[in-house]
Short mmCIF file of C-alpha atoms in Angstrom, two decimals:
data_model
loop_
_atom_site.label_atom_id
_atom_site.label_comp_id
_atom_site.label_asym_id
_atom_site.label_seq_id
_atom_site.Cartn_x
_atom_site.Cartn_y
_atom_site.Cartn_z
CA MET A 15 0.00 0.00 0.00
CA ASP A 16 1.25 3.53 -0.82
CA LYS A 17 2.64 5.79 1.88
CA LEU A 18 -0.27 6.40 4.20
CA LYS A 19 -0.86 9.16 6.70
CA VAL A 20 -2.16 7.75 10.00
CA VAL A 21 -3.73 9.77 12.81
CA VAL A 22 -3.48 8.03 16.19
CA ILE A 23 -5.65 9.21 19.09
CA GLY A 24 -4.04 8.23 22.41
CA ALA A 25 -0.41 8.02 23.54
CA GLY A 26 -0.67 5.08 25.93
CA ILE A 27 0.84 1.66 25.36
CA GLY A 28 -1.43 0.85 22.40
CA GLY A 29 -1.10 4.23 20.72
CA LEU A 30 2.68 4.36 21.01
CA THR A 31 3.20 0.72 19.96
CA SER A 32 0.99 1.23 16.91
CA GLY A 33 2.81 4.49 16.16
CA ILE A 34 6.17 2.67 16.17
CA ALA A 35 4.89 -0.28 14.10
CA LEU A 36 3.21 1.96 11.50
CA SER A 37 6.24 4.27 11.29
CA GLN A 38 8.54 1.28 10.73
CA ALA A 39 6.20 0.21 7.90
CA GLY A 40 6.98 3.53 6.20
CA TYR A 41 3.79 5.41 7.03
CA GLU A 42 3.52 8.99 8.28
CA VAL A 43 2.11 8.93 11.83
CA GLU A 44 0.87 11.69 14.12
CA ILE A 45 -0.16 10.90 17.72
CA TYR A 46 -2.52 13.08 19.74
CA ASP A 47 -3.48 12.75 23.42
CA ARG A 48 -5.84 14.75 25.63
CA VAL A 49 -3.45 14.81 28.62
CA LYS A 50 -1.26 17.83 29.28
CA GLU A 51 1.63 15.65 30.46
CA MET A 52 2.39 11.94 30.17
CA ARG A 53 1.48 10.28 33.47
CA PRO A 54 0.66 6.57 33.15
CA VAL A 55 -2.30 5.26 35.14
CA GLY A 56 -1.13 2.45 37.41
CA ALA A 57 2.36 1.57 38.55
CA GLY A 58 3.19 -1.62 36.69
CA ILE A 59 2.14 -4.08 34.04
CA SER A 60 2.73 -7.83 33.86
CA LEU A 61 3.95 -8.04 30.29
CA TRP A 62 3.63 -11.69 29.27
CA SER A 63 5.59 -13.32 26.47
CA ASN A 64 3.08 -12.56 23.69
CA GLY A 65 3.47 -8.82 24.34
CA VAL A 66 7.25 -9.11 24.61
CA LYS A 67 7.35 -10.91 21.24
CA VAL A 68 5.65 -7.92 19.59
CA LEU A 69 8.34 -5.65 21.07
CA ASN A 70 10.99 -8.08 19.82
CA ARG A 71 9.50 -7.83 16.32
CA LEU A 72 9.72 -4.04 16.55
CA GLY A 73 13.41 -4.20 17.50
CA LEU A 74 12.82 -3.38 21.18
CA GLY A 75 13.75 -6.75 22.67
CA GLU A 76 17.01 -5.59 24.19
CA LYS A 77 15.43 -2.44 25.66
CA ILE A 78 12.51 -4.25 27.30
CA SER A 79 14.88 -6.84 28.79
CA GLN A 80 16.77 -3.99 30.49
CA ILE A 81 13.70 -2.46 32.16
CA GLY A 82 11.68 -5.64 32.81
CA GLY A 83 11.93 -7.79 35.91
CA LEU A 84 13.44 -11.28 35.93
CA MET A 85 10.60 -13.50 37.06
CA ASP A 86 11.67 -17.15 37.45
CA ARG A 87 9.03 -18.44 39.85
CA MET A 88 5.40 -17.85 40.75
CA GLN A 89 4.08 -18.70 44.22
CA TYR A 90 0.60 -18.80 45.65
CA ARG A 91 0.34 -18.53 49.42
CA THR A 92 -2.55 -18.44 51.88
CA MET A 93 -3.36 -15.20 53.68
CA THR A 94 -1.32 -16.46 56.66
CA GLY A 95 1.66 -17.38 54.46
CA GLU A 96 1.40 -21.18 53.95
CA LEU A 97 2.61 -22.25 50.51
CA LEU A 98 -0.21 -23.37 48.21
CA ASN A 99 1.75 -23.78 44.99
CA ASP A 100 5.31 -23.12 43.81
CA ILE A 101 5.62 -22.84 40.04
CA ASP A 102 8.90 -22.83 38.14
CA LEU A 103 8.35 -20.57 35.12
CA MET A 104 11.36 -21.81 33.12
CA PRO A 105 9.38 -24.65 31.45
CA LEU A 106 6.81 -22.04 30.35
CA ILE A 107 9.54 -19.77 29.00
CA TYR A 108 10.98 -22.62 26.89
CA GLN A 109 7.49 -23.70 25.81
CA VAL A 110 6.55 -20.26 24.42
CA GLY A 111 10.04 -19.11 23.44
CA GLN A 112 10.24 -15.89 25.43
CA ARG A 113 10.54 -14.60 29.00
CA PRO A 114 7.78 -12.43 30.43
CA TYR A 115 9.00 -8.99 31.52
CA PRO A 116 6.90 -7.36 34.25
CA VAL A 117 7.66 -3.66 33.94
CA ALA A 118 6.90 -0.29 35.53
CA ARG A 119 4.36 1.49 33.33
CA ARG A 120 6.34 4.72 33.32
CA ASP A 121 9.48 2.89 32.16
CA LEU A 122 7.56 1.14 29.38
CA GLN A 123 5.85 4.33 28.23
CA ASN A 124 9.15 6.25 28.24
CA MET A 125 10.82 3.48 26.21
CA LEU A 126 8.04 3.57 23.62
CA LEU A 127 8.05 7.39 23.52
CA LYS A 128 11.78 7.44 22.77
CA ASP A 129 11.37 4.92 19.97
CA PHE A 130 8.45 6.64 18.25
CA PRO A 131 10.08 8.79 15.54
CA GLY A 132 7.18 11.23 15.09
CA LYS A 133 5.69 13.94 17.27
CA VAL A 134 3.31 13.28 20.16
CA HIS A 135 0.88 16.20 20.49
CA LEU A 136 -0.29 16.65 24.10
CA ASP A 137 -3.32 18.63 25.31
CA TYR A 138 -5.31 17.72 22.17
CA LYS A 139 -8.71 16.40 23.20
CA CYS A 140 -10.45 14.65 20.30
CA ILE A 141 -14.16 15.56 20.16
CA GLY A 142 -15.19 13.96 16.88
CA VAL A 143 -14.25 12.35 13.57
CA GLU A 144 -15.61 12.64 10.02
CA GLU A 145 -14.93 10.45 7.00
CA ASP A 146 -15.25 10.80 3.26
CA GLU A 147 -14.12 8.63 0.34
CA THR A 148 -10.52 9.83 0.49
CA GLY A 149 -9.76 10.09 4.20
CA VAL A 150 -10.75 10.82 7.77
CA THR A 151 -10.51 14.00 9.85
CA ALA A 152 -10.16 14.23 13.62
CA PHE A 153 -11.51 17.35 15.33
CA PHE A 154 -10.01 18.63 18.59
CA GLU A 155 -11.38 20.82 21.34
CA ASN A 156 -8.69 23.46 20.71
CA GLY A 157 -9.88 23.90 17.11
CA HIS A 158 -7.14 21.85 15.48
CA GLN A 159 -8.01 19.34 12.75
CA ALA A 160 -5.86 16.36 11.72
CA ARG A 161 -6.50 14.53 8.47
CA GLY A 162 -5.19 11.12 7.45
CA ASP A 163 -5.89 8.06 5.33
CA LEU A 164 -6.94 6.23 8.48
CA LEU A 165 -7.46 6.92 12.15
CA VAL A 166 -6.44 4.63 15.01
CA ALA A 167 -8.46 5.22 18.19
CA ALA A 168 -6.21 4.10 21.04
CA ASP A 169 -7.85 6.48 23.48
CA GLY A 170 -8.65 4.06 26.27
CA VAL A 171 -11.62 2.86 28.26
CA ARG A 172 -13.35 6.27 28.05
CA SER A 173 -12.77 6.47 24.28
CA ALA A 174 -14.19 9.53 22.50
CA VAL A 175 -14.19 7.67 19.17
CA ARG A 176 -15.84 4.38 20.19
CA SER A 177 -19.41 5.66 19.88
CA TYR A 178 -18.65 6.77 16.29
CA VAL A 179 -17.53 3.23 15.40
CA LEU A 180 -20.39 1.48 17.21
CA GLY A 181 -23.18 3.96 16.50
CA GLU A 182 -24.03 3.94 20.22
CA ASP A 183 -22.46 4.59 23.61
CA VAL A 184 -21.10 1.56 25.45
CA GLU A 185 -20.12 2.17 29.05
CA PRO A 186 -17.45 0.29 31.01
CA GLN A 187 -18.87 -1.93 33.75
CA TYR A 188 -17.62 -2.10 37.35
CA ARG A 189 -16.38 -5.61 38.16
CA GLY A 190 -16.80 -5.52 41.91
CA TYR A 191 -13.34 -4.88 43.32
CA VAL A 192 -10.83 -2.15 44.06
CA ASN A 193 -7.12 -2.45 43.22
CA TRP A 194 -4.33 -0.51 44.94
CA ASN A 195 -0.98 -0.69 43.13
CA GLY A 196 2.47 0.82 43.35
CA LEU A 197 6.22 0.20 43.45
CA VAL A 198 8.54 -0.57 46.37
CA PRO A 199 12.25 -1.44 46.55
CA ALA A 200 12.79 -5.20 46.22
CA ASP A 201 13.72 -6.85 49.51
CA ALA A 202 13.97 -10.47 50.67
CA ALA A 203 11.78 -9.50 53.67
CA LEU A 204 8.96 -9.15 51.13
CA SER A 205 9.81 -11.90 48.65
CA PRO A 206 12.81 -13.41 46.82
CA LYS A 207 13.75 -10.94 44.07
CA ASN A 208 13.07 -13.28 41.12
CA ASN A 209 9.78 -14.49 42.55
CA TRP A 210 6.18 -13.41 41.93
CA VAL A 211 4.22 -14.09 45.11
CA ILE A 212 0.42 -13.89 45.41
CA TYR A 213 -1.27 -14.16 48.83
CA VAL A 214 -4.94 -15.17 48.56
CA GLY A 215 -7.82 -15.49 51.01
CA ASP A 216 -11.20 -14.06 51.94
CA CYS A 217 -11.75 -13.18 48.22
CA LYS A 218 -8.79 -10.76 48.40
CA ARG A 219 -5.25 -10.74 46.99
CA ALA A 220 -1.89 -9.21 47.87
CA SER A 221 0.81 -9.59 45.24
CA MET A 222 4.45 -8.64 44.62
CA MET A 223 6.14 -9.01 41.23
CA PRO A 224 9.72 -8.09 40.22
CA VAL A 225 10.23 -5.21 37.78
CA GLY A 226 13.38 -3.44 36.57
CA GLY A 227 15.33 -1.11 38.83
CA ASP A 228 15.43 -3.66 41.67
CA ARG A 229 11.78 -3.00 42.60
CA PHE A 230 8.56 -4.90 43.17
CA TYR A 231 5.33 -3.94 41.49
CA PHE A 232 2.69 -4.68 44.13
CA PHE A 233 -1.06 -4.72 44.21
CA PHE A 234 -3.88 -5.35 46.66
CA ASP A 235 -7.37 -6.43 45.54
CA VAL A 236 -10.47 -6.09 47.75
CA PRO A 237 -14.12 -6.67 46.73
CA LEU A 238 -15.99 -3.45 47.58
CA PRO A 239 -19.17 -1.70 46.45
CA GLN A 240 -18.71 0.92 43.77
CA GLY A 241 -18.15 4.48 44.90
CA THR A 242 -16.09 3.93 48.05
CA SER A 243 -13.61 6.77 48.17
CA ALA A 244 -10.33 7.00 49.97
CA LYS A 245 -7.61 9.61 50.20
CA PRO A 246 -3.93 8.62 49.94
CA GLU A 247 -3.42 9.49 53.60
CA ASP A 248 -6.00 6.81 54.47
CA TYR A 249 -4.64 4.01 52.24
CA LYS A 250 -2.47 2.39 54.92
CA THR A 251 -5.24 2.41 57.53
CA GLU A 252 -7.70 1.07 54.99
CA LEU A 253 -5.40 -1.75 53.85
CA ARG A 254 -4.33 -2.66 57.41
CA GLU A 255 -8.01 -3.19 58.15
CA HIS A 256 -8.67 -5.22 54.99
CA PHE A 257 -5.54 -7.35 55.50
CA ARG A 258 -5.53 -7.65 59.29
CA ASN A 259 -3.80 -10.88 60.44
CA TRP A 260 -2.36 -11.60 56.97
CA ALA A 261 1.25 -12.82 56.68
CA GLN A 262 4.14 -10.66 57.85
CA PRO A 263 5.42 -9.79 54.31
CA VAL A 264 1.98 -8.30 53.55
CA GLN A 265 2.17 -6.19 56.74
CA THR A 266 5.74 -5.13 55.86
CA LEU A 267 4.60 -4.11 52.38
CA ILE A 268 1.82 -1.92 53.82
CA ASP A 269 4.34 -0.32 56.20
CA ARG A 270 6.79 0.43 53.38
CA PHE A 271 4.87 1.80 50.42
CA ASP A 272 4.49 5.52 49.78
CA PRO A 273 0.70 6.14 49.70
CA TYR A 274 1.12 9.26 47.54
CA SER A 275 2.60 7.19 44.70
CA VAL A 276 -0.09 4.50 44.86
CA ALA A 277 -2.99 4.22 42.40
CA ARG A 278 -6.40 3.17 43.81
CA LEU A 279 -8.58 1.95 40.95
CA GLU A 280 -12.13 0.67 40.75
CA ILE A 281 -11.72 -2.13 38.20
CA HIS A 282 -13.90 -1.94 35.09
CA ASP A 283 -13.99 -3.83 31.83
CA LEU A 284 -15.79 -3.28 28.55
CA GLY A 285 -17.54 -5.44 26.03
CA PRO A 286 -17.11 -7.73 24.31
CA ILE A 287 -18.17 -5.47 21.42
CA ASP A 288 -18.71 -6.89 17.95
CA ARG A 289 -17.19 -4.03 15.94
CA PHE A 290 -13.67 -2.62 16.14
CA VAL A 291 -13.81 -0.80 12.77
CA LYS A 292 -15.95 1.63 10.81
CA GLY A 293 -14.67 2.62 7.38
CA ARG A 294 -11.24 4.14 7.90
CA VAL A 295 -11.43 4.25 11.71
CA ALA A 296 -10.11 1.39 13.89
CA LEU A 297 -10.41 0.94 17.65
CA LEU A 298 -7.28 -0.41 19.31
CA GLY A 299 -6.41 -1.49 22.86
CA ASP A 300 -8.67 -0.49 25.76
CA SER A 301 -11.01 1.52 23.52
CA ALA A 302 -12.05 -1.83 21.99
CA HIS A 303 -11.46 -4.36 24.76
CA THR A 304 -10.77 -3.00 28.26
CA THR A 305 -9.92 -6.15 30.19
CA CYS A 306 -9.88 -7.04 33.90
CA PRO A 307 -6.19 -7.18 34.93
CA ASP A 308 -6.53 -10.73 36.31
CA MET A 309 -4.69 -12.36 33.37
CA GLY A 310 -2.06 -9.67 32.76
CA GLN A 311 -3.17 -9.39 29.14
CA GLY A 312 -4.48 -5.80 28.75
CA GLY A 313 -1.26 -4.24 27.49
CA CYS A 314 -0.30 -7.39 25.60
CA GLN A 315 -3.55 -7.32 23.63
CA ALA A 316 -3.00 -3.67 22.65
CA MET A 317 0.47 -4.63 21.39
CA GLU A 318 -0.95 -7.55 19.41
CA ASP A 319 -3.57 -5.18 17.91
CA SER A 320 -0.78 -2.85 16.75
CA LEU A 321 1.16 -5.59 15.01
CA VAL A 322 -1.86 -7.21 13.34
CA LEU A 323 -3.20 -3.84 12.12
CA THR A 324 0.17 -2.94 10.59
CA ASN A 325 0.58 -6.38 9.00
CA TYR A 326 -2.77 -6.14 7.22
CA LEU A 327 -2.00 -2.63 5.95
CA ILE A 328 1.38 -3.59 4.50
CA SER A 329 0.29 -6.93 3.04
CA THR A 330 -2.66 -5.87 0.88
CA ASN A 331 -3.20 -3.56 -2.10
CA LEU A 332 -7.00 -3.70 -1.81
CA GLY A 333 -7.19 -0.50 0.22
CA VAL A 334 -7.35 0.77 3.78
CA GLU A 335 -10.92 -0.30 4.49
CA TYR A 336 -10.23 -3.87 3.34
CA ALA A 337 -7.12 -4.07 5.60
CA LEU A 338 -9.05 -2.73 8.60
CA LYS A 339 -11.86 -5.24 8.04
CA ARG A 340 -9.32 -8.09 8.12
CA TYR A 341 -7.86 -6.61 11.32
CA GLU A 342 -11.34 -6.49 12.85
CA ILE A 343 -12.13 -10.13 12.02
CA GLU A 344 -8.90 -11.39 13.60
CA ARG A 345 -8.84 -9.15 16.63
CA THR A 346 -12.51 -9.34 17.69
CA GLU A 347 -12.13 -13.10 17.98
CA ARG A 348 -8.87 -12.99 19.92
CA ALA A 349 -9.38 -9.96 22.16
CA ASN A 350 -13.03 -10.64 23.00
CA ALA A 351 -12.10 -14.17 24.13
CA ILE A 352 -9.54 -12.61 26.51
CA VAL A 353 -12.14 -10.11 27.84
CA ARG A 354 -14.52 -12.97 28.66
CA LYS A 355 -11.81 -15.16 30.16
CA ALA A 356 -10.36 -12.34 32.33
CA ARG A 357 -13.85 -11.41 33.59
CA LYS A 358 -14.57 -15.00 34.54
CA ARG A 359 -11.24 -15.17 36.36
CA ALA A 360 -11.92 -11.87 38.16
CA GLU A 361 -15.24 -13.27 39.39
CA GLN A 362 -13.55 -16.53 40.47
CA ILE A 363 -10.81 -14.69 42.41
CA HIS A 364 -12.93 -11.97 44.03
CA GLY A 365 -15.88 -13.94 45.36
CA LYS A 366 -18.77 -13.13 43.05
CA ASP A 367 -19.82 -16.64 44.11
CA PRO A 368 -17.84 -17.32 47.33
CA GLU A 369 -18.23 -21.08 46.87
CA ILE A 370 -16.42 -20.91 43.50
CA THR A 371 -13.62 -18.86 45.12
CA GLN A 372 -13.22 -21.48 47.88
CA LYS A 373 -13.02 -24.21 45.23
CA TRP A 374 -10.29 -22.19 43.49
CA TYR A 375 -8.26 -22.03 46.72
CA ALA A 376 -8.57 -25.81 47.07
CA GLN A 377 -7.58 -26.26 43.42
CA LEU A 378 -4.47 -24.07 43.89
CA ALA A 379 -3.26 -26.39 46.63
CA GLN A 380 -3.70 -29.53 44.49
CA GLU A 381 -2.85 -28.28 41.01
CA GLU A 382 0.34 -29.49 39.36
CA PRO A 383 2.60 -26.55 38.34
CA VAL A 384 2.55 -27.79 34.73
CA GLU A 385 -1.24 -27.31 34.67
CA VAL A 386 -0.76 -23.65 35.58
CA THR A 387 1.99 -23.06 33.02
CA ASN A 388 0.06 -24.91 30.31
CA ALA A 389 -2.94 -22.63 30.87
CA ILE A 390 -0.72 -19.52 30.59
CA SER A 391 1.00 -20.97 27.51
CA LYS A 392 -2.34 -21.58 25.79
CA VAL A 393 -3.23 -17.88 26.10
CA ILE A 394 0.21 -16.74 24.91
CA MET A 395 0.38 -19.10 21.93
CA ALA A 396 -3.06 -18.08 20.63
CA GLY A 397 -1.58 -14.68 19.71
CA PRO A 398 -0.22 -13.65 16.29
CA LEU A 399 3.41 -14.53 17.09
CA HIS A 400 3.86 -18.17 18.03
#
């Protein structure tokens, strides 16, 4: 396909990855984001091997290995610290052909920003799009207009472009739990440095995962009604109450984190929706398939979207709309399956039916490690890069 001009709305993981992939394909790319400054939401991301493989394909393998954490084992423990399951991840790594690299979101976003060769325009809030036979125009609140041969809407869960594609408004749905997450220095008093540990009990979770810079990305999950509010100065008190009598490393973690650098998120997901594309406009990442974080696949799916979209554009001469339709067919099947699977897992973990959660705890204690790694492998290998 001839040199295309692409307008990308959103400078998060999906927008930047697509910007890099499309630029490497020889297209002219402009990225616009409504934020005044780049501040990623959430502290970390568990970047599994399917996402890392996309970065490898884009020539970023060495860079992600430098900022990602070395995660060799995965442990489940009870709320009081008894070992439920100890899983060596090396068989998984050899099975899928790539290490996972849990990473701080800011580090990942900065890496992608540096590698995107074009300009990222900040403080540009997209308020609408219009198409004709020859292209698509994005309209911004500040009066600016950007015209291209296609538009990629990577503008997140509260996408301004999604209703244009779908012809209706689709709202994200609250999934019943709150997630606190942040970064702390790695320390053996919390967990071995190459180990991902997850404490589970009472439909709650406390987790620590290694990321680059000798740190742990941590999170706490608690089922709560929607609309509970808390100020950073109350986070420690709140979490001490929710995790009273949990194991000492969990108490140490609460003592050590800086509440003013912690994100407290009410977890939502979106869809599945049956359309990712309208004409020359394609939804990508969270705008199409916001996913519960319980499988660590949100960012990975946005990266897969970016690669698949670019591949269809460069491998056809039947036009932009044909390429986007092919993208839609492939990605609705893959990403919507992940949305459903992650939602089901979120419900299993967080006590939507407490009996199912109790069965999961019992299963964790009996499950062979290979069963866990095979399940993860199945998700990874269903992506575009095997």
